[in-house]
């Protein structure tokens, strides 16, 4: 049997013997919701009680280190160096999850007790991210068992704050630039685009978030007395949004379009399977006209309104509101001039007479 087959056999064996499920159950049992008030000590238990034994088995020298940002959850880092001549893989994973949301699951499922129904594994963290990083670690263990070495150097970063925006991750990487120096980063996180199609992303779309705000005055003014003579921020903002994307989601700002969707890329995208989920119908006529769904997803940019606010929709009053806000996002691919996204938006809005709309940048390239 060739080595690869043996390694695959070892992996299959860990499923068949029940080892994989037993260990994954123990990871799911550890409640690691980073959005709630769990202490950093509780979150760090995932390292001590969840991961440490398998990392030791893999011969990784690990350390748990404080977050460079005060009071943010600690990191677990480590390395297994086989030879300075070999390539180095950096493996990333996060042990924290979103809240358990008990009661919102199908009947009979308790989120921190792993359950298998019709060949699907349920439990908080199974699909994000305990399942994925445990699969990767199990695969490494199979390789090590088969040929007694990995054949490459391995470095790892685990965090417990991904679901709260990864506080300190950037700083950690900056401080430890040399330690983490690697040839490739493998981060198995996020969903497959389709259950049946294993998905390898060689990059994912970036995001620029920004807020649009129109503010004309303090306080709301009665619409019976003032309607018709006071500018309505909600009306102005919706018109401004309508010049950013048309009614079918097509981006209307020329500089926001990528230059990278070449014939070569389109040809390659054609060879990909139709990767849209069978559980959600897509809207064929949404987005850039004449592009295929895969071209829209992997080769093009998209604009979204993440949240909109003017007045209080639960307690509306007869009044012209003083302000309106929209939190917006541009998802972008390579080939987008990201430095010009906000300035092009400013020019575009000004061109259409929306000088009164203020733009505030929310983040950079998440
Ligand atoms: Zn995740």
Tab-separated table of C-alpha atoms and ligand atoms in Angstrom:
chain	number	residue	atom	x	y	z
A	1	UNK	CA	0.000	0.000	0.000
A	2	UNK	CA	1.424	3.398	-0.851
A	3	UNK	CA	1.866	5.883	1.936
A	4	UNK	CA	-1.065	8.072	0.884
A	5	UNK	CA	-3.442	5.112	0.919
A	6	UNK	CA	-2.172	4.105	4.332
A	7	UNK	CA	-2.693	7.615	5.683
A	8	UNK	CA	-6.231	7.693	4.261
A	9	UNK	CA	-6.876	4.289	5.795
A	10	UNK	CA	-5.727	5.633	9.172
A	11	UNK	CA	-8.143	8.533	8.829
A	12	UNK	CA	-11.001	6.223	7.891
A	13	UNK	CA	-10.143	4.073	10.865
A	14	UNK	CA	-10.487	7.024	13.240
A	15	UNK	CA	-14.062	7.481	11.981
A	16	UNK	CA	-14.888	3.767	11.940
A	17	UNK	CA	-13.599	3.184	15.476
A	18	UNK	CA	-15.678	6.039	16.831
A	19	UNK	CA	-12.542	7.892	18.050
A	20	UNK	CA	-13.185	10.908	15.880
A	21	UNK	CA	-16.771	11.355	17.063
A	22	UNK	CA	-15.860	10.711	20.700
A	23	UNK	CA	-13.178	13.391	20.689
A	24	UNK	CA	-15.298	15.857	18.707
A	25	UNK	CA	-18.107	15.312	21.252
A	26	UNK	CA	-15.736	16.270	24.034
A	27	UNK	CA	-14.756	19.446	22.178
A	28	UNK	CA	-18.408	20.360	21.624
A	29	UNK	CA	-19.190	19.696	25.290
A	30	UNK	CA	-16.803	22.479	26.295
A	31	UNK	CA	-18.901	25.637	26.116
A	32	UNK	CA	-16.754	28.275	24.411
A	33	UNK	CA	-19.161	31.034	23.462
A	34	UNK	CA	-16.968	34.123	23.167
A	35	UNK	CA	-19.876	36.551	22.835
A	36	UNK	CA	-21.082	35.856	26.355
A	37	UNK	CA	-19.406	36.769	29.570
A	38	UNK	CA	-17.193	33.690	29.788
A	39	UNK	CA	-13.908	34.430	31.499
A	40	UNK	CA	-10.650	34.086	29.619
A	41	UNK	CA	-9.809	31.192	31.968
A	42	UNK	CA	-12.974	29.387	30.862
A	43	UNK	CA	-12.174	29.983	27.213
A	44	UNK	CA	-8.586	28.802	27.718
A	45	UNK	CA	-9.956	25.451	28.967
A	46	UNK	CA	-10.521	24.639	25.322
A	47	UNK	CA	-6.752	24.672	24.901
A	48	UNK	CA	-5.958	22.694	28.049
A	49	UNK	CA	-8.814	20.222	28.042
A	50	UNK	CA	-9.626	20.167	24.339
A	51	UNK	CA	-6.560	20.470	22.169
A	52	UNK	CA	-3.446	19.895	24.209
A	53	UNK	CA	-3.409	16.092	24.110
A	54	UNK	CA	-3.621	15.882	20.334
A	55	UNK	CA	-1.048	18.662	19.913
A	56	UNK	CA	1.338	16.778	22.201
A	57	UNK	CA	0.690	13.632	20.156
A	58	UNK	CA	1.648	15.593	17.065
A	59	UNK	CA	4.908	16.617	18.703
A	60	UNK	CA	4.031	20.300	18.607
A	61	UNK	CA	5.730	22.494	21.191
A	62	UNK	CA	2.906	24.727	22.312
A	63	UNK	CA	2.529	27.820	24.440
A	64	UNK	CA	-0.572	29.605	25.605
A	65	UNK	CA	0.098	33.295	25.502
A	66	UNK	CA	-1.716	36.375	26.673
A	67	UNK	CA	-3.521	38.460	24.119
A	68	UNK	CA	-1.603	41.669	23.297
A	69	UNK	CA	-4.955	43.396	23.828
A	70	UNK	CA	-5.835	43.671	27.495
A	71	UNK	CA	-8.618	41.361	28.723
A	72	UNK	CA	-9.048	39.712	25.308
A	73	UNK	CA	-8.872	35.875	25.136
A	74	UNK	CA	-5.451	34.170	25.049
A	75	UNK	CA	-3.868	32.496	22.034
A	76	UNK	CA	-2.343	29.071	21.664
A	77	UNK	CA	0.652	28.951	19.386
A	78	UNK	CA	3.132	26.220	18.625
A	79	UNK	CA	5.554	24.627	16.219
A	80	UNK	CA	6.997	21.351	15.092
A	81	UNK	CA	10.171	21.919	13.136
A	82	UNK	CA	11.461	18.906	11.227
A	83	UNK	CA	14.142	20.644	9.182
A	84	UNK	CA	15.007	24.171	8.154
A	85	UNK	CA	15.236	22.834	4.601
A	86	UNK	CA	11.544	21.936	4.510
A	87	UNK	CA	8.516	24.073	3.714
A	88	UNK	CA	6.423	25.341	6.598
A	89	UNK	CA	2.654	25.212	6.942
A	90	UNK	CA	0.871	27.583	9.290
A	91	UNK	CA	-2.388	26.128	10.566
A	92	UNK	CA	-5.106	28.345	12.001
A	93	UNK	CA	-8.201	27.493	13.994
A	94	UNK	CA	-10.586	29.044	16.483
A	95	UNK	CA	-12.120	27.251	19.433
A	96	UNK	CA	-14.748	29.831	20.311
A	97	UNK	CA	-18.279	29.702	18.967
A	98	UNK	CA	-21.322	31.913	18.648
A	99	UNK	CA	-23.852	31.523	21.515
A	100	UNK	CA	-25.465	28.107	22.046
A	101	UNK	CA	-28.962	29.438	21.254
A	102	UNK	CA	-30.596	26.658	23.246
A	103	UNK	CA	-34.212	26.160	22.184
A	104	UNK	CA	-33.620	27.340	18.622
A	105	UNK	CA	-32.351	23.947	17.463
A	106	UNK	CA	-34.471	21.105	16.070
A	107	UNK	CA	-36.276	19.063	18.714
A	108	UNK	CA	-34.066	16.649	20.538
A	109	UNK	CA	-30.820	18.524	19.898
A	110	UNK	CA	-28.984	20.149	22.724
A	111	UNK	CA	-26.300	22.390	21.215
A	112	UNK	CA	-23.364	21.282	23.354
A	113	UNK	CA	-24.167	17.569	23.118
A	114	UNK	CA	-23.065	16.180	19.797
A	115	UNK	CA	-25.757	14.252	17.951
A	116	UNK	CA	-25.724	12.393	14.647
A	117	UNK	CA	-28.931	12.400	12.610
A	118	UNK	CA	-29.051	10.956	9.074
A	119	UNK	CA	-25.260	11.060	8.694
A	120	UNK	CA	-25.113	14.709	9.696
A	121	UNK	CA	-23.318	15.749	12.859
A	122	UNK	CA	-25.038	18.402	14.960
A	123	UNK	CA	-23.557	20.462	17.788
A	124	UNK	CA	-22.356	24.007	18.363
A	125	UNK	CA	-18.950	24.407	16.746
A	126	UNK	CA	-19.124	21.275	14.593
A	127	UNK	CA	-19.268	23.381	11.440
A	128	UNK	CA	-17.473	26.439	12.822
A	129	UNK	CA	-14.744	25.749	13.762
A	130	UNK	CA	-14.130	22.799	16.105
A	131	UNK	CA	-15.035	20.263	13.429
A	132	UNK	CA	-12.754	21.707	10.785
A	133	UNK	CA	-9.624	22.173	12.846
A	134	UNK	CA	-10.091	18.801	14.509
A	135	UNK	CA	-10.326	17.190	11.044
A	136	UNK	CA	-7.066	18.892	10.098
A	137	UNK	CA	-5.354	17.735	13.282
A	138	UNK	CA	-6.675	14.195	12.768
A	139	UNK	CA	-5.341	14.228	9.206
A	140	UNK	CA	-1.927	15.337	10.471
A	141	UNK	CA	-2.014	12.522	12.992
A	142	UNK	CA	-2.743	10.033	10.205
A	143	UNK	CA	0.228	11.290	8.210
A	144	UNK	CA	2.512	11.132	11.234
A	145	UNK	CA	1.361	7.642	12.112
A	146	UNK	CA	1.982	6.480	8.555
A	147	UNK	CA	5.423	7.859	7.820
A	148	UNK	CA	6.632	8.825	11.271
A	149	UNK	CA	7.250	12.377	10.133
A	150	UNK	CA	5.163	15.088	8.484
A	151	UNK	CA	7.634	15.970	5.756
A	152	UNK	CA	7.123	19.654	6.439
A	153	UNK	CA	7.349	22.021	9.373
A	154	UNK	CA	4.159	22.932	11.143
A	155	UNK	CA	3.227	26.077	12.995
A	156	UNK	CA	-0.116	26.711	14.617
A	157	UNK	CA	-2.240	29.608	15.824
A	158	UNK	CA	-5.444	29.034	17.739
A	159	UNK	CA	-7.643	31.785	19.087
A	160	UNK	CA	-10.766	32.009	21.225
A	161	UNK	CA	-12.098	35.333	19.953
A	162	UNK	CA	-12.890	34.847	16.252
A	163	UNK	CA	-16.619	35.334	16.767
A	164	UNK	CA	-15.990	38.691	18.424
A	165	UNK	CA	-13.758	39.970	15.627
A	166	UNK	CA	-10.430	38.303	16.519
A	167	UNK	CA	-9.169	40.934	18.952
A	168	UNK	CA	-5.364	40.994	19.040
A	169	UNK	CA	-4.835	38.547	16.160
A	170	UNK	CA	-3.295	41.137	13.884
A	171	UNK	CA	-1.111	42.463	16.713
A	172	UNK	CA	-0.046	38.909	17.660
A	173	UNK	CA	1.043	38.242	14.084
A	174	UNK	CA	2.886	41.521	13.873
A	175	UNK	CA	4.734	40.951	17.147
A	176	UNK	CA	5.629	37.351	16.204
A	177	UNK	CA	6.270	37.896	12.506
A	178	UNK	CA	9.418	35.757	12.489
A	179	UNK	CA	7.936	32.978	14.575
A	180	UNK	CA	4.977	32.568	12.204
A	181	UNK	CA	6.979	32.887	8.978
A	182	UNK	CA	5.588	30.161	6.685
A	183	UNK	CA	5.108	29.134	3.078
A	184	UNK	CA	1.386	28.552	3.217
A	185	UNK	CA	-1.476	29.286	5.598
A	186	UNK	CA	-4.207	26.690	5.939
A	187	UNK	CA	-7.292	28.002	7.685
A	188	UNK	CA	-10.299	25.744	7.375
A	189	UNK	CA	-13.129	27.963	8.446
A	190	UNK	CA	-16.533	28.872	7.111
A	191	UNK	CA	-18.952	26.699	5.182
A	192	UNK	CA	-18.631	24.724	1.989
A	193	UNK	CA	-20.399	26.400	-0.883
A	194	UNK	CA	-22.338	23.181	-1.317
A	195	UNK	CA	-22.640	20.137	0.949
A	196	UNK	CA	-21.550	17.737	-1.792
A	197	UNK	CA	-18.578	19.713	-3.056
A	198	UNK	CA	-15.413	19.906	-0.980
A	199	UNK	CA	-14.319	23.515	-1.152
A	200	UNK	CA	-10.769	24.814	-1.270
A	201	UNK	CA	-10.602	28.570	-1.279
A	202	UNK	CA	-7.258	30.013	-2.260
A	203	UNK	CA	-8.464	33.342	-0.984
A	204	UNK	CA	-11.773	34.836	-0.062
A	205	UNK	CA	-13.420	38.114	-0.871
A	206	UNK	CA	-12.417	41.014	1.306
A	207	UNK	CA	-14.912	43.444	2.798
A	208	UNK	CA	-14.945	47.169	3.227
A	209	UNK	CA	-17.634	48.380	5.587
A	210	UNK	CA	-18.745	51.968	5.670
A	211	UNK	CA	-21.555	53.990	7.115
A	212	UNK	CA	-23.598	56.529	5.201
A	213	UNK	CA	-25.250	59.133	7.339
A	214	UNK	CA	-27.544	62.048	6.623
A	215	UNK	CA	-28.107	64.334	9.559
A	216	UNK	CA	-29.971	67.588	9.089
A	217	UNK	CA	-31.028	68.770	12.501
A	218	UNK	CA	-31.554	67.820	16.143
A	219	UNK	CA	-34.793	66.068	17.081
A	220	UNK	CA	-37.798	64.961	15.055
A	221	UNK	CA	-40.313	67.551	13.800
A	222	UNK	CA	-44.047	66.953	13.502
A	223	UNK	CA	-44.905	65.976	9.931
A	224	UNK	CA	-48.263	67.819	10.062
A	225	UNK	CA	-46.496	71.094	10.767
A	226	UNK	CA	-43.231	70.599	8.924
A	227	UNK	CA	-43.767	67.911	6.252
A	228	UNK	CA	-42.993	69.372	2.846
A	229	UNK	CA	-40.578	72.073	3.957
A	230	UNK	CA	-37.978	70.045	5.831
A	231	UNK	CA	-35.671	67.685	3.964
A	232	UNK	CA	-36.403	64.078	4.896
A	233	UNK	CA	-33.155	62.194	5.573
A	234	UNK	CA	-34.764	58.795	4.893
A	235	UNK	CA	-35.851	59.878	1.412
A	236	UNK	CA	-32.459	61.419	0.668
A	237	UNK	CA	-30.548	58.378	1.895
A	238	UNK	CA	-32.639	55.931	-0.115
A	239	UNK	CA	-32.019	57.947	-3.275
A	240	UNK	CA	-28.302	58.018	-2.525
A	241	UNK	CA	-28.317	54.215	-2.120
A	242	UNK	CA	-30.139	53.882	-5.419
A	243	UNK	CA	-27.246	55.464	-7.302
A	244	UNK	CA	-24.747	53.044	-5.733
A	245	UNK	CA	-26.540	49.888	-6.914
A	246	UNK	CA	-29.517	49.599	-9.226
A	247	UNK	CA	-32.771	47.862	-8.325
A	248	UNK	CA	-31.280	44.514	-9.323
A	249	UNK	CA	-28.105	44.841	-7.290
A	250	UNK	CA	-25.806	45.849	-10.161
A	251	UNK	CA	-22.988	48.079	-8.927
A	252	UNK	CA	-23.153	51.533	-10.531
A	253	UNK	CA	-19.752	52.898	-9.480
A	254	UNK	CA	-17.260	52.210	-12.248
A	255	UNK	CA	-14.195	52.155	-9.940
A	256	UNK	CA	-15.813	49.520	-7.739
A	257	UNK	CA	-15.685	46.918	-10.469
A	258	UNK	CA	-12.759	44.490	-10.557
A	259	UNK	CA	-10.427	44.296	-13.550
A	260	UNK	CA	-9.557	40.677	-12.876
A	261	UNK	CA	-12.418	38.769	-14.507
A	262	UNK	CA	-10.472	37.983	-17.663
A	263	UNK	CA	-11.425	35.422	-20.297
A	264	UNK	CA	-8.899	33.048	-18.748
A	265	UNK	CA	-10.500	33.345	-15.298
A	266	UNK	CA	-13.968	32.937	-16.801
A	267	UNK	CA	-12.858	29.782	-18.602
A	268	UNK	CA	-11.485	28.342	-15.399
A	269	UNK	CA	-14.650	29.205	-13.494
A	270	UNK	CA	-16.623	27.314	-16.145
A	271	UNK	CA	-14.881	24.111	-15.140
A	272	UNK	CA	-16.045	24.448	-11.528
A	273	UNK	CA	-19.172	22.546	-10.526
A	274	UNK	CA	-22.343	24.518	-9.915
A	275	UNK	CA	-21.640	25.176	-6.293
A	276	UNK	CA	-24.824	26.790	-5.145
A	277	UNK	CA	-26.483	25.197	-2.129
A	278	UNK	CA	-29.474	22.962	-2.698
A	279	UNK	CA	-31.162	24.357	0.393
A	280	UNK	CA	-31.363	27.960	-0.797
A	281	UNK	CA	-32.679	29.181	-4.146
A	282	UNK	CA	-30.510	31.856	-5.661
A	283	UNK	CA	-31.934	34.880	-7.424
A	284	UNK	CA	-30.846	34.446	-11.033
A	285	UNK	CA	-31.380	38.056	-12.021
A	286	UNK	CA	-29.624	39.603	-9.050
A	287	UNK	CA	-26.233	41.286	-9.382
A	288	UNK	CA	-24.083	41.947	-12.423
A	289	UNK	CA	-26.060	41.028	-15.559
A	290	UNK	CA	-24.723	38.294	-17.856
A	291	UNK	CA	-22.401	36.771	-15.249
A	292	UNK	CA	-22.860	33.176	-14.138
A	293	UNK	CA	-23.446	32.502	-10.424
A	294	UNK	CA	-19.838	31.302	-10.014
A	295	UNK	CA	-18.537	34.409	-11.781
A	296	UNK	CA	-20.592	36.558	-9.435
A	297	UNK	CA	-19.346	34.672	-6.380
A	298	UNK	CA	-15.686	34.188	-7.200
A	299	UNK	CA	-14.885	36.817	-9.787
A	300	UNK	CA	-16.951	39.878	-9.010
A	301	UNK	CA	-17.744	42.395	-6.282
A	302	UNK	CA	-21.039	42.829	-4.493
A	303	UNK	CA	-22.658	45.655	-2.591
A	304	UNK	CA	-24.894	45.046	0.426
A	305	UNK	CA	-26.794	47.117	2.925
A	306	UNK	CA	-26.145	45.455	6.273
A	307	UNK	CA	-28.462	47.700	8.286
A	308	UNK	CA	-30.682	50.733	7.781
A	309	UNK	CA	-32.009	53.147	10.372
A	310	UNK	CA	-34.232	56.201	10.512
A	311	UNK	CA	-36.660	56.758	13.348
A	312	UNK	CA	-37.846	53.769	15.349
A	313	UNK	CA	-39.809	51.265	13.279
A	314	UNK	CA	-41.306	49.659	16.400
A	315	UNK	CA	-42.524	52.966	17.767
A	316	UNK	CA	-43.107	55.215	14.738
A	317	UNK	CA	-44.139	58.822	15.290
A	318	UNK	CA	-45.676	61.396	12.928
A	319	UNK	CA	-42.466	63.239	12.378
A	320	UNK	CA	-39.748	64.150	9.941
A	321	UNK	CA	-36.725	62.345	11.326
A	322	UNK	CA	-33.533	64.285	11.938
A	323	UNK	CA	-31.199	61.659	10.506
A	324	UNK	CA	-30.854	58.388	8.645
A	325	UNK	CA	-28.059	55.865	8.512
A	326	UNK	CA	-27.078	52.889	6.419
A	327	UNK	CA	-24.300	50.444	7.211
A	328	UNK	CA	-23.015	49.203	3.892
A	329	UNK	CA	-20.475	46.726	2.639
A	330	UNK	CA	-18.515	46.122	-0.502
A	331	UNK	CA	-17.281	42.544	-0.898
A	332	UNK	CA	-14.348	42.621	-3.264
A	333	UNK	CA	-12.070	40.304	-5.211
A	334	UNK	CA	-8.472	40.763	-6.308
A	335	UNK	CA	-8.299	43.352	-9.052
A	336	UNK	CA	-10.257	45.963	-7.125
A	337	UNK	CA	-8.527	49.241	-6.403
A	338	UNK	CA	-9.325	49.172	-2.698
A	339	UNK	CA	-7.557	52.475	-1.994
A	340	UNK	CA	-10.086	54.183	-4.230
A	341	UNK	CA	-13.287	52.588	-2.949
A	342	UNK	CA	-14.223	55.331	-0.529
A	343	UNK	CA	-12.935	58.258	-2.617
A	344	UNK	CA	-14.790	56.952	-5.681
A	345	UNK	CA	-17.943	56.674	-3.604
A	346	UNK	CA	-17.480	60.281	-2.453
A	347	UNK	CA	-17.033	61.490	-6.060
A	348	UNK	CA	-20.018	59.447	-7.212
A	349	UNK	CA	-22.345	60.753	-4.501
A	350	UNK	CA	-21.170	64.327	-5.094
A	351	UNK	CA	-21.716	63.904	-8.819
A	352	UNK	CA	-25.356	63.011	-8.143
A	353	UNK	CA	-25.837	65.891	-5.745
A	354	UNK	CA	-25.497	63.984	-2.476
A	355	UNK	CA	-22.857	66.173	-0.855
A	356	UNK	CA	-24.961	66.014	2.332
A	357	UNK	CA	-24.295	62.297	2.813
A	358	UNK	CA	-21.418	61.683	5.200
A	359	UNK	CA	-19.265	58.582	4.677
A	360	UNK	CA	-17.482	56.958	7.603
A	361	UNK	CA	-15.182	54.018	7.085
A	362	UNK	CA	-15.935	51.206	9.539
A	363	UNK	CA	-13.089	48.758	8.987
A	364	UNK	CA	-10.374	47.835	6.607
A	365	UNK	CA	-10.293	44.607	4.629
A	366	UNK	CA	-11.718	41.979	6.934
B	1	LIG	ZN1	-15.308	30.373	12.054
